[in-house]
Amino acid sequence: MDRRCDRVRTQRPSAEDRWSRAHRRDDSLMFARPRDVARLGLMASAAIVLFAFESLVPKPLPWMRLGLGNLPVLVALVSFGGGPALAISTIKLVVGGLLSGGFAGPAFVIGGGAGLASWLVMVAVRRIGARLFSVVGLSIWGALAHQLSQLALAAGYIGHSGLFALLPLALFSALVSGGVIGLLAWWTLEQLAKIGWLDQGQL
């Protein structure tokens, strides 16, 4: 009986085991299979839909949002790697900019720079501190990088350092949004693994 239980544990690793192995995967073209390309296409579509939906919700400040569009990006980062996650983030940014009419405008450039900074930080945390941070921790790091870089880029664009007075609010917003998106990503990954939508080797 004990041996059968051990075999089941080996076949179905826990979320912690899957996350601890994530940093060892090669990010190069892991999604070359047609099935994975289709899955990433669905993730990109989901990112666009969530981004468009959230843009309709009133925000207390223009740059303060939960970041629902980043949920598929985070799921792709953990399950497929940095390259696919960056591709989804770029598609979301470009299509979202076209839909909102702000393509290539200041908000588009600032959002793109902040998104790139967030991606770089999450990739670094995933590779260096995968054993220290869960998916929720990874999301919080990404949200912090996004908010701080967005604030810095906006201050540089308008040439007014007074924007940094919003730093405490930006940090609080990053902790809340990063935590919520991280929990949603963790739950999503668990459900996708249960239904076999993602291979065990991808998690």
mmCIF file with all atom_site columns, C-alpha atoms in Angstrom:
data_model
loop_
_atom_site.group_PDB
_atom_site.id
_atom_site.type_symbol
_atom_site.label_atom_id
_atom_site.label_alt_id
_atom_site.label_comp_id
_atom_site.label_asym_id
_atom_site.label_entity_id
_atom_site.label_seq_id
_atom_site.pdbx_PDB_ins_code
_atom_site.Cartn_x
_atom_site.Cartn_y
_atom_site.Cartn_z
_atom_site.occupancy
_atom_site.B_iso_or_equiv
_atom_site.pdbx_formal_charge
_atom_site.auth_seq_id
_atom_site.auth_comp_id
_atom_site.auth_asym_id
_atom_site.auth_atom_id
_atom_site.pdbx_PDB_model_num
ATOM 1   C CA . MET A 1 1   ? 0.000   0.000  0.000   1.00 0.00 ? 1   MET A CA 1
ATOM 2   C CA . ASP A 1 2   ? 2.766   2.411  0.925   1.00 0.00 ? 2   ASP A CA 1
ATOM 3   C CA . ARG A 1 3   ? 4.560   1.650  -2.321  1.00 0.00 ? 3   ARG A CA 1
ATOM 4   C CA . ARG A 1 4   ? 1.425   2.392  -4.335  1.00 0.00 ? 4   ARG A CA 1
ATOM 5   C CA . CYS A 1 5   ? 0.998   5.693  -2.509  1.00 0.00 ? 5   CYS A CA 1
ATOM 6   C CA . ASP A 1 6   ? 4.601   6.617  -3.218  1.00 0.00 ? 6   ASP A CA 1
ATOM 7   C CA . ARG A 1 7   ? 4.067   5.785  -6.882  1.00 0.00 ? 7   ARG A CA 1
ATOM 8   C CA . VAL A 1 8   ? 0.995   8.021  -7.018  1.00 0.00 ? 8   VAL A CA 1
ATOM 9   C CA . ARG A 1 9   ? 2.920   10.873 -5.419  1.00 0.00 ? 9   ARG A CA 1
ATOM 10  C CA . THR A 1 10  ? 5.638   10.457 -8.017  1.00 0.00 ? 10  THR A CA 1
ATOM 11  C CA . GLN A 1 11  ? 3.131   10.503 -10.859 1.00 0.00 ? 11  GLN A CA 1
ATOM 12  C CA . ARG A 1 12  ? 1.239   13.519 -9.520  1.00 0.00 ? 12  ARG A CA 1
ATOM 13  C CA . PRO A 1 13  ? 3.729   15.962 -8.004  1.00 0.00 ? 13  PRO A CA 1
ATOM 14  C CA . SER A 1 14  ? 2.494   18.696 -5.738  1.00 0.00 ? 14  SER A CA 1
ATOM 15  C CA . ALA A 1 15  ? 2.304   22.336 -6.725  1.00 0.00 ? 15  ALA A CA 1
ATOM 16  C CA . GLU A 1 16  ? 5.446   23.036 -4.716  1.00 0.00 ? 16  GLU A CA 1
ATOM 17  C CA . ASP A 1 17  ? 7.352   20.279 -6.548  1.00 0.00 ? 17  ASP A CA 1
ATOM 18  C CA . ARG A 1 18  ? 6.236   21.542 -9.922  1.00 0.00 ? 18  ARG A CA 1
ATOM 19  C CA . TRP A 1 19  ? 7.212   25.108 -9.041  1.00 0.00 ? 19  TRP A CA 1
ATOM 20  C CA . SER A 1 20  ? 10.636  24.078 -7.730  1.00 0.00 ? 20  SER A CA 1
ATOM 21  C CA . ARG A 1 21  ? 11.364  22.366 -11.041 1.00 0.00 ? 21  ARG A CA 1
ATOM 22  C CA . ALA A 1 22  ? 10.143  25.264 -13.144 1.00 0.00 ? 22  ALA A CA 1
ATOM 23  C CA . HIS A 1 23  ? 13.424  27.183 -13.051 1.00 0.00 ? 23  HIS A CA 1
ATOM 24  C CA . ARG A 1 24  ? 15.313  24.214 -14.505 1.00 0.00 ? 24  ARG A CA 1
ATOM 25  C CA . ARG A 1 25  ? 13.341  24.121 -17.752 1.00 0.00 ? 25  ARG A CA 1
ATOM 26  C CA . ASP A 1 26  ? 14.803  25.376 -20.988 1.00 0.00 ? 26  ASP A CA 1
ATOM 27  C CA . ASP A 1 27  ? 12.784  28.317 -22.293 1.00 0.00 ? 27  ASP A CA 1
ATOM 28  C CA . SER A 1 28  ? 13.859  27.748 -25.898 1.00 0.00 ? 28  SER A CA 1
ATOM 29  C CA . LEU A 1 29  ? 10.973  26.685 -28.126 1.00 0.00 ? 29  LEU A CA 1
ATOM 30  C CA . MET A 1 30  ? 9.309   24.431 -25.569 1.00 0.00 ? 30  MET A CA 1
ATOM 31  C CA . PHE A 1 31  ? 6.051   25.242 -27.314 1.00 0.00 ? 31  PHE A CA 1
ATOM 32  C CA . ALA A 1 32  ? 7.104   24.088 -30.794 1.00 0.00 ? 32  ALA A CA 1
ATOM 33  C CA . ARG A 1 33  ? 4.394   21.397 -30.843 1.00 0.00 ? 33  ARG A CA 1
ATOM 34  C CA . PRO A 1 34  ? 1.172   22.465 -32.621 1.00 0.00 ? 34  PRO A CA 1
ATOM 35  C CA . ARG A 1 35  ? -0.807  21.655 -29.479 1.00 0.00 ? 35  ARG A CA 1
ATOM 36  C CA . ASP A 1 36  ? 1.296   24.051 -27.420 1.00 0.00 ? 36  ASP A CA 1
ATOM 37  C CA . VAL A 1 37  ? 1.058   26.762 -30.073 1.00 0.00 ? 37  VAL A CA 1
ATOM 38  C CA . ALA A 1 38  ? -2.730  26.462 -29.900 1.00 0.00 ? 38  ALA A CA 1
ATOM 39  C CA . ARG A 1 39  ? -2.653  26.678 -26.113 1.00 0.00 ? 39  ARG A CA 1
ATOM 40  C CA . LEU A 1 40  ? -0.510  29.785 -26.200 1.00 0.00 ? 40  LEU A CA 1
ATOM 41  C CA . GLY A 1 41  ? -2.888  31.281 -28.744 1.00 0.00 ? 41  GLY A CA 1
ATOM 42  C CA . LEU A 1 42  ? -5.750  30.727 -26.324 1.00 0.00 ? 42  LEU A CA 1
ATOM 43  C CA . MET A 1 43  ? -3.711  32.319 -23.534 1.00 0.00 ? 43  MET A CA 1
ATOM 44  C CA . ALA A 1 44  ? -2.998  35.352 -25.718 1.00 0.00 ? 44  ALA A CA 1
ATOM 45  C CA . SER A 1 45  ? -6.698  35.649 -26.555 1.00 0.00 ? 45  SER A CA 1
ATOM 46  C CA . ALA A 1 46  ? -7.579  35.404 -22.873 1.00 0.00 ? 46  ALA A CA 1
ATOM 47  C CA . ALA A 1 47  ? -5.044  38.125 -22.048 1.00 0.00 ? 47  ALA A CA 1
ATOM 48  C CA . ILE A 1 48  ? -6.608  40.450 -24.632 1.00 0.00 ? 48  ILE A CA 1
ATOM 49  C CA . VAL A 1 49  ? -10.156 39.779 -23.418 1.00 0.00 ? 49  VAL A CA 1
ATOM 50  C CA . LEU A 1 50  ? -9.218  40.323 -19.766 1.00 0.00 ? 50  LEU A CA 1
ATOM 51  C CA . PHE A 1 51  ? -7.287  43.489 -20.650 1.00 0.00 ? 51  PHE A CA 1
ATOM 52  C CA . ALA A 1 52  ? -10.251 44.862 -22.624 1.00 0.00 ? 52  ALA A CA 1
ATOM 53  C CA . PHE A 1 53  ? -12.689 43.982 -19.845 1.00 0.00 ? 53  PHE A CA 1
ATOM 54  C CA . GLU A 1 54  ? -10.578 45.669 -17.189 1.00 0.00 ? 54  GLU A CA 1
ATOM 55  C CA . SER A 1 55  ? -10.207 48.801 -19.319 1.00 0.00 ? 55  SER A CA 1
ATOM 56  C CA . LEU A 1 56  ? -13.983 49.287 -19.012 1.00 0.00 ? 56  LEU A CA 1
ATOM 57  C CA . VAL A 1 57  ? -13.862 49.273 -15.213 1.00 0.00 ? 57  VAL A CA 1
ATOM 58  C CA . PRO A 1 58  ? -13.436 52.732 -13.597 1.00 0.00 ? 58  PRO A CA 1
ATOM 59  C CA . LYS A 1 59  ? -10.074 53.190 -11.875 1.00 0.00 ? 59  LYS A CA 1
ATOM 60  C CA . PRO A 1 60  ? -9.211  55.524 -8.981  1.00 0.00 ? 60  PRO A CA 1
ATOM 61  C CA . LEU A 1 61  ? -6.030  56.509 -10.839 1.00 0.00 ? 61  LEU A CA 1
ATOM 62  C CA . PRO A 1 62  ? -5.188  56.001 -14.544 1.00 0.00 ? 62  PRO A CA 1
ATOM 63  C CA . TRP A 1 63  ? -2.323  53.620 -13.789 1.00 0.00 ? 63  TRP A CA 1
ATOM 64  C CA . MET A 1 64  ? -3.967  51.754 -10.925 1.00 0.00 ? 64  MET A CA 1
ATOM 65  C CA . ARG A 1 65  ? -5.539  48.491 -12.032 1.00 0.00 ? 65  ARG A CA 1
ATOM 66  C CA . LEU A 1 66  ? -5.632  44.891 -10.886 1.00 0.00 ? 66  LEU A CA 1
ATOM 67  C CA . GLY A 1 67  ? -3.876  43.651 -14.016 1.00 0.00 ? 67  GLY A CA 1
ATOM 68  C CA . LEU A 1 68  ? -6.168  40.797 -15.035 1.00 0.00 ? 68  LEU A CA 1
ATOM 69  C CA . GLY A 1 69  ? -4.526  40.736 -18.453 1.00 0.00 ? 69  GLY A CA 1
ATOM 70  C CA . ASN A 1 70  ? -1.301  39.658 -16.778 1.00 0.00 ? 70  ASN A CA 1
ATOM 71  C CA . LEU A 1 71  ? -2.868  36.437 -15.477 1.00 0.00 ? 71  LEU A CA 1
ATOM 72  C CA . PRO A 1 72  ? -2.337  34.483 -18.743 1.00 0.00 ? 72  PRO A CA 1
ATOM 73  C CA . VAL A 1 73  ? 1.161   35.959 -18.992 1.00 0.00 ? 73  VAL A CA 1
ATOM 74  C CA . LEU A 1 74  ? 2.051   34.612 -15.554 1.00 0.00 ? 74  LEU A CA 1
ATOM 75  C CA . VAL A 1 75  ? 0.514   31.220 -16.336 1.00 0.00 ? 75  VAL A CA 1
ATOM 76  C CA . ALA A 1 76  ? 2.527   31.065 -19.567 1.00 0.00 ? 76  ALA A CA 1
ATOM 77  C CA . LEU A 1 77  ? 5.720   32.060 -17.764 1.00 0.00 ? 77  LEU A CA 1
ATOM 78  C CA . VAL A 1 78  ? 5.388   29.248 -15.237 1.00 0.00 ? 78  VAL A CA 1
ATOM 79  C CA . SER A 1 79  ? 4.154   26.579 -17.649 1.00 0.00 ? 79  SER A CA 1
ATOM 80  C CA . PHE A 1 80  ? 6.022   27.414 -20.874 1.00 0.00 ? 80  PHE A CA 1
ATOM 81  C CA . GLY A 1 81  ? 8.870   29.790 -20.003 1.00 0.00 ? 81  GLY A CA 1
ATOM 82  C CA . GLY A 1 82  ? 9.997   33.374 -20.448 1.00 0.00 ? 82  GLY A CA 1
ATOM 83  C CA . GLY A 1 83  ? 9.922   33.574 -24.246 1.00 0.00 ? 83  GLY A CA 1
ATOM 84  C CA . PRO A 1 84  ? 6.273   32.557 -24.694 1.00 0.00 ? 84  PRO A CA 1
ATOM 85  C CA . ALA A 1 85  ? 5.248   34.788 -21.782 1.00 0.00 ? 85  ALA A CA 1
ATOM 86  C CA . LEU A 1 86  ? 6.938   37.780 -23.423 1.00 0.00 ? 86  LEU A CA 1
ATOM 87  C CA . ALA A 1 87  ? 5.189   36.999 -26.711 1.00 0.00 ? 87  ALA A CA 1
ATOM 88  C CA . ILE A 1 88  ? 1.777   36.939 -25.010 1.00 0.00 ? 88  ILE A CA 1
ATOM 89  C CA . SER A 1 89  ? 2.541   40.161 -23.142 1.00 0.00 ? 89  SER A CA 1
ATOM 90  C CA . THR A 1 90  ? 3.557   41.871 -26.396 1.00 0.00 ? 90  THR A CA 1
ATOM 91  C CA . ILE A 1 91  ? 0.435   40.697 -28.228 1.00 0.00 ? 91  ILE A CA 1
ATOM 92  C CA . LYS A 1 92  ? -1.734  41.914 -25.360 1.00 0.00 ? 92  LYS A CA 1
ATOM 93  C CA . LEU A 1 93  ? -0.016  45.303 -25.367 1.00 0.00 ? 93  LEU A CA 1
ATOM 94  C CA . VAL A 1 94  ? -0.245  45.835 -29.133 1.00 0.00 ? 94  VAL A CA 1
ATOM 95  C CA . VAL A 1 95  ? -3.824  44.623 -29.583 1.00 0.00 ? 95  VAL A CA 1
ATOM 96  C CA . GLY A 1 96  ? -4.934  46.416 -26.425 1.00 0.00 ? 96  GLY A CA 1
ATOM 97  C CA . GLY A 1 97  ? -3.344  49.622 -27.689 1.00 0.00 ? 97  GLY A CA 1
ATOM 98  C CA . LEU A 1 98  ? -5.135  49.286 -31.024 1.00 0.00 ? 98  LEU A CA 1
ATOM 99  C CA . LEU A 1 99  ? -8.482  48.606 -29.365 1.00 0.00 ? 99  LEU A CA 1
ATOM 100 C CA . SER A 1 100 ? -8.154  51.546 -26.982 1.00 0.00 ? 100 SER A CA 1
ATOM 101 C CA . GLY A 1 101 ? -6.877  53.915 -29.657 1.00 0.00 ? 101 GLY A CA 1
ATOM 102 C CA . GLY A 1 102 ? -3.700  54.641 -27.736 1.00 0.00 ? 102 GLY A CA 1
ATOM 103 C CA . PHE A 1 103 ? -1.286  52.652 -29.867 1.00 0.00 ? 103 PHE A CA 1
ATOM 104 C CA . ALA A 1 104 ? 2.208   54.246 -29.892 1.00 0.00 ? 104 ALA A CA 1
ATOM 105 C CA . GLY A 1 105 ? 1.012   56.981 -27.535 1.00 0.00 ? 105 GLY A CA 1
ATOM 106 C CA . PRO A 1 106 ? 2.641   57.941 -24.217 1.00 0.00 ? 106 PRO A CA 1
ATOM 107 C CA . ALA A 1 107 ? 0.517   55.496 -22.226 1.00 0.00 ? 107 ALA A CA 1
ATOM 108 C CA . PHE A 1 108 ? 1.400   52.722 -24.679 1.00 0.00 ? 108 PHE A CA 1
ATOM 109 C CA . VAL A 1 109 ? 5.133   53.414 -24.414 1.00 0.00 ? 109 VAL A CA 1
ATOM 110 C CA . ILE A 1 110 ? 5.064   53.708 -20.622 1.00 0.00 ? 110 ILE A CA 1
ATOM 111 C CA . GLY A 1 111 ? 2.959   50.559 -20.299 1.00 0.00 ? 111 GLY A CA 1
ATOM 112 C CA . GLY A 1 112 ? 5.270   48.687 -22.647 1.00 0.00 ? 112 GLY A CA 1
ATOM 113 C CA . GLY A 1 113 ? 8.354   49.728 -20.711 1.00 0.00 ? 113 GLY A CA 1
ATOM 114 C CA . ALA A 1 114 ? 6.761   48.764 -17.417 1.00 0.00 ? 114 ALA A CA 1
ATOM 115 C CA . GLY A 1 115 ? 5.650   45.427 -18.848 1.00 0.00 ? 115 GLY A CA 1
ATOM 116 C CA . LEU A 1 116 ? 9.166   44.682 -20.066 1.00 0.00 ? 116 LEU A CA 1
ATOM 117 C CA . ALA A 1 117 ? 10.624  45.554 -16.658 1.00 0.00 ? 117 ALA A CA 1
ATOM 118 C CA . SER A 1 118 ? 8.079   43.300 -14.973 1.00 0.00 ? 118 SER A CA 1
ATOM 119 C CA . TRP A 1 119 ? 8.914   40.433 -17.337 1.00 0.00 ? 119 TRP A CA 1
ATOM 120 C CA . LEU A 1 120 ? 12.656  40.809 -16.755 1.00 0.00 ? 120 LEU A CA 1
ATOM 121 C CA . VAL A 1 121 ? 12.234  40.763 -12.980 1.00 0.00 ? 121 VAL A CA 1
ATOM 122 C CA . MET A 1 122 ? 9.928   37.736 -13.019 1.00 0.00 ? 122 MET A CA 1
ATOM 123 C CA . VAL A 1 123 ? 12.272  35.782 -15.290 1.00 0.00 ? 123 VAL A CA 1
ATOM 124 C CA . ALA A 1 124 ? 15.199  36.623 -12.994 1.00 0.00 ? 124 ALA A CA 1
ATOM 125 C CA . VAL A 1 125 ? 13.262  35.647 -9.854  1.00 0.00 ? 125 VAL A CA 1
ATOM 126 C CA . ARG A 1 126 ? 12.085  32.442 -11.489 1.00 0.00 ? 126 ARG A CA 1
ATOM 127 C CA . ARG A 1 127 ? 15.611  31.416 -12.413 1.00 0.00 ? 127 ARG A CA 1
ATOM 128 C CA . ILE A 1 128 ? 17.424  32.573 -9.294  1.00 0.00 ? 128 ILE A CA 1
ATOM 129 C CA . GLY A 1 129 ? 14.874  32.229 -6.510  1.00 0.00 ? 129 GLY A CA 1
ATOM 130 C CA . ALA A 1 130 ? 12.431  29.579 -7.695  1.00 0.00 ? 130 ALA A CA 1
ATOM 131 C CA . ARG A 1 131 ? 12.888  27.637 -4.451  1.00 0.00 ? 131 ARG A CA 1
ATOM 132 C CA . LEU A 1 132 ? 12.311  30.754 -2.361  1.00 0.00 ? 132 LEU A CA 1
ATOM 133 C CA . PHE A 1 133 ? 9.227   32.226 -4.023  1.00 0.00 ? 133 PHE A CA 1
ATOM 134 C CA . SER A 1 134 ? 5.931   30.644 -4.983  1.00 0.00 ? 134 SER A CA 1
ATOM 135 C CA . VAL A 1 135 ? 3.825   31.702 -7.958  1.00 0.00 ? 135 VAL A CA 1
ATOM 136 C CA . VAL A 1 136 ? 2.265   34.329 -5.696  1.00 0.00 ? 136 VAL A CA 1
ATOM 137 C CA . GLY A 1 137 ? 5.694   35.676 -4.758  1.00 0.00 ? 137 GLY A CA 1
ATOM 138 C CA . LEU A 1 138 ? 6.699   35.756 -8.407  1.00 0.00 ? 138 LEU A CA 1
ATOM 139 C CA . SER A 1 139 ? 3.575   37.740 -9.232  1.00 0.00 ? 139 SER A CA 1
ATOM 140 C CA . ILE A 1 140 ? 4.222   40.251 -6.448  1.00 0.00 ? 140 ILE A CA 1
ATOM 141 C CA . TRP A 1 141 ? 7.786   40.819 -7.663  1.00 0.00 ? 141 TRP A CA 1
ATOM 142 C CA . GLY A 1 142 ? 6.468   41.421 -11.166 1.00 0.00 ? 142 GLY A CA 1
ATOM 143 C CA . ALA A 1 143 ? 3.812   43.828 -9.918  1.00 0.00 ? 143 ALA A CA 1
ATOM 144 C CA . LEU A 1 144 ? 6.363   45.787 -7.885  1.00 0.00 ? 144 LEU A CA 1
ATOM 145 C CA . ALA A 1 145 ? 8.651   46.099 -10.906 1.00 0.00 ? 145 ALA A CA 1
ATOM 146 C CA . HIS A 1 146 ? 5.733   47.175 -13.079 1.00 0.00 ? 146 HIS A CA 1
ATOM 147 C CA . GLN A 1 147 ? 4.500   49.866 -10.703 1.00 0.00 ? 147 GLN A CA 1
ATOM 148 C CA . LEU A 1 148 ? 7.943   51.287 -9.911  1.00 0.00 ? 148 LEU A CA 1
ATOM 149 C CA . SER A 1 149 ? 9.092   51.388 -13.533 1.00 0.00 ? 149 SER A CA 1
ATOM 150 C CA . GLN A 1 150 ? 5.769   52.843 -14.647 1.00 0.00 ? 150 GLN A CA 1
ATOM 151 C CA . LEU A 1 151 ? 6.037   55.603 -12.057 1.00 0.00 ? 151 LEU A CA 1
ATOM 152 C CA . ALA A 1 152 ? 9.635   56.356 -13.054 1.00 0.00 ? 152 ALA A CA 1
ATOM 153 C CA . LEU A 1 153 ? 8.813   56.433 -16.772 1.00 0.00 ? 153 LEU A CA 1
ATOM 154 C CA . ALA A 1 154 ? 5.803   58.695 -16.209 1.00 0.00 ? 154 ALA A CA 1
ATOM 155 C CA . ALA A 1 155 ? 7.863   61.075 -14.060 1.00 0.00 ? 155 ALA A CA 1
ATOM 156 C CA . GLY A 1 156 ? 10.561  61.177 -16.719 1.00 0.00 ? 156 GLY A CA 1
ATOM 157 C CA . TYR A 1 157 ? 8.042   61.789 -19.495 1.00 0.00 ? 157 TYR A CA 1
ATOM 158 C CA . ILE A 1 158 ? 6.334   64.761 -17.864 1.00 0.00 ? 158 ILE A CA 1
ATOM 159 C CA . GLY A 1 159 ? 9.545   65.967 -16.218 1.00 0.00 ? 159 GLY A CA 1
ATOM 160 C CA . HIS A 1 160 ? 8.044   66.224 -12.759 1.00 0.00 ? 160 HIS A CA 1
ATOM 161 C CA . SER A 1 161 ? 9.531   64.285 -9.851  1.00 0.00 ? 161 SER A CA 1
ATOM 162 C CA . GLY A 1 162 ? 6.497   65.060 -7.710  1.00 0.00 ? 162 GLY A CA 1
ATOM 163 C CA . LEU A 1 163 ? 4.922   61.878 -9.027  1.00 0.00 ? 163 LEU A CA 1
ATOM 164 C CA . PHE A 1 164 ? 7.166   59.931 -6.674  1.00 0.00 ? 164 PHE A CA 1
ATOM 165 C CA . ALA A 1 165 ? 4.933   61.169 -3.847  1.00 0.00 ? 165 ALA A CA 1
ATOM 166 C CA . LEU A 1 166 ? 2.617   58.408 -5.051  1.00 0.00 ? 166 LEU A CA 1
ATOM 167 C CA . LEU A 1 167 ? 5.270   55.778 -4.306  1.00 0.00 ? 167 LEU A CA 1
ATOM 168 C CA . PRO A 1 168 ? 3.623   54.403 -1.113  1.00 0.00 ? 168 PRO A CA 1
ATOM 169 C CA . LEU A 1 169 ? 0.312   54.064 -2.928  1.00 0.00 ? 169 LEU A CA 1
ATOM 170 C CA . ALA A 1 170 ? 2.029   52.391 -5.882  1.00 0.00 ? 170 ALA A CA 1
ATOM 171 C CA . LEU A 1 171 ? 3.766   49.879 -3.614  1.00 0.00 ? 171 LEU A CA 1
ATOM 172 C CA . PHE A 1 172 ? 0.539   49.065 -1.798  1.00 0.00 ? 172 PHE A CA 1
ATOM 173 C CA . SER A 1 173 ? -1.265  48.637 -5.103  1.00 0.00 ? 173 SER A CA 1
ATOM 174 C CA . ALA A 1 174 ? 1.489   46.310 -6.342  1.00 0.00 ? 174 ALA A CA 1
ATOM 175 C CA . LEU A 1 175 ? 1.277   44.116 -3.240  1.00 0.00 ? 175 LEU A CA 1
ATOM 176 C CA . VAL A 1 176 ? -2.495  43.797 -3.520  1.00 0.00 ? 176 VAL A CA 1
ATOM 177 C CA . SER A 1 177 ? -2.700  43.279 -7.277  1.00 0.00 ? 177 SER A CA 1
ATOM 178 C CA . GLY A 1 178 ? 0.338   40.996 -7.349  1.00 0.00 ? 178 GLY A CA 1
ATOM 179 C CA . GLY A 1 179 ? -1.055  38.867 -4.551  1.00 0.00 ? 179 GLY A CA 1
ATOM 180 C CA . VAL A 1 180 ? -4.492  38.542 -6.142  1.00 0.00 ? 180 VAL A CA 1
ATOM 181 C CA . ILE A 1 181 ? -3.142  37.735 -9.619  1.00 0.00 ? 181 ILE A CA 1
ATOM 182 C CA . GLY A 1 182 ? -0.664  35.289 -8.091  1.00 0.00 ? 182 GLY A CA 1
ATOM 183 C CA . LEU A 1 183 ? -3.418  33.419 -6.265  1.00 0.00 ? 183 LEU A CA 1
ATOM 184 C CA . LEU A 1 184 ? -5.532  33.318 -9.422  1.00 0.00 ? 184 LEU A CA 1
ATOM 185 C CA . ALA A 1 185 ? -2.545  32.022 -11.403 1.00 0.00 ? 185 ALA A CA 1
ATOM 186 C CA . TRP A 1 186 ? -1.850  29.326 -8.801  1.00 0.00 ? 186 TRP A CA 1
ATOM 187 C CA . TRP A 1 187 ? -5.489  28.197 -8.912  1.00 0.00 ? 187 TRP A CA 1
ATOM 188 C CA . THR A 1 188 ? -5.531  28.272 -12.722 1.00 0.00 ? 188 THR A CA 1
ATOM 189 C CA . LEU A 1 189 ? -2.376  26.162 -12.965 1.00 0.00 ? 189 LEU A CA 1
ATOM 190 C CA . GLU A 1 190 ? -3.827  23.621 -10.552 1.00 0.00 ? 190 GLU A CA 1
ATOM 191 C CA . GLN A 1 191 ? -7.031  23.314 -12.583 1.00 0.00 ? 191 GLN A CA 1
ATOM 192 C CA . LEU A 1 192 ? -5.190  23.061 -15.904 1.00 0.00 ? 192 LEU A CA 1
ATOM 193 C CA . ALA A 1 193 ? -3.009  20.297 -14.485 1.00 0.00 ? 193 ALA A CA 1
ATOM 194 C CA . LYS A 1 194 ? -6.028  18.379 -13.193 1.00 0.00 ? 194 LYS A CA 1
ATOM 195 C CA . ILE A 1 195 ? -7.784  18.336 -16.559 1.00 0.00 ? 195 ILE A CA 1
ATOM 196 C CA . GLY A 1 196 ? -4.573  17.451 -18.390 1.00 0.00 ? 196 GLY A CA 1
ATOM 197 C CA . TRP A 1 197 ? -4.495  20.692 -20.386 1.00 0.00 ? 197 TRP A CA 1
ATOM 198 C CA . LEU A 1 198 ? -0.848  21.113 -19.442 1.00 0.00 ? 198 LEU A CA 1
ATOM 199 C CA . ASP A 1 199 ? 1.664   18.283 -19.358 1.00 0.00 ? 199 ASP A CA 1
ATOM 200 C CA . GLN A 1 200 ? 3.238   17.483 -15.987 1.00 0.00 ? 200 GLN A CA 1
ATOM 201 C CA . GLY A 1 201 ? 6.635   18.236 -17.460 1.00 0.00 ? 201 GLY A CA 1
ATOM 202 C CA . GLN A 1 202 ? 5.509   21.771 -18.171 1.00 0.00 ? 202 GLN A CA 1
ATOM 203 C CA . LEU A 1 203 ? 4.769   22.517 -14.513 1.00 0.00 ? 203 LEU A CA 1
#
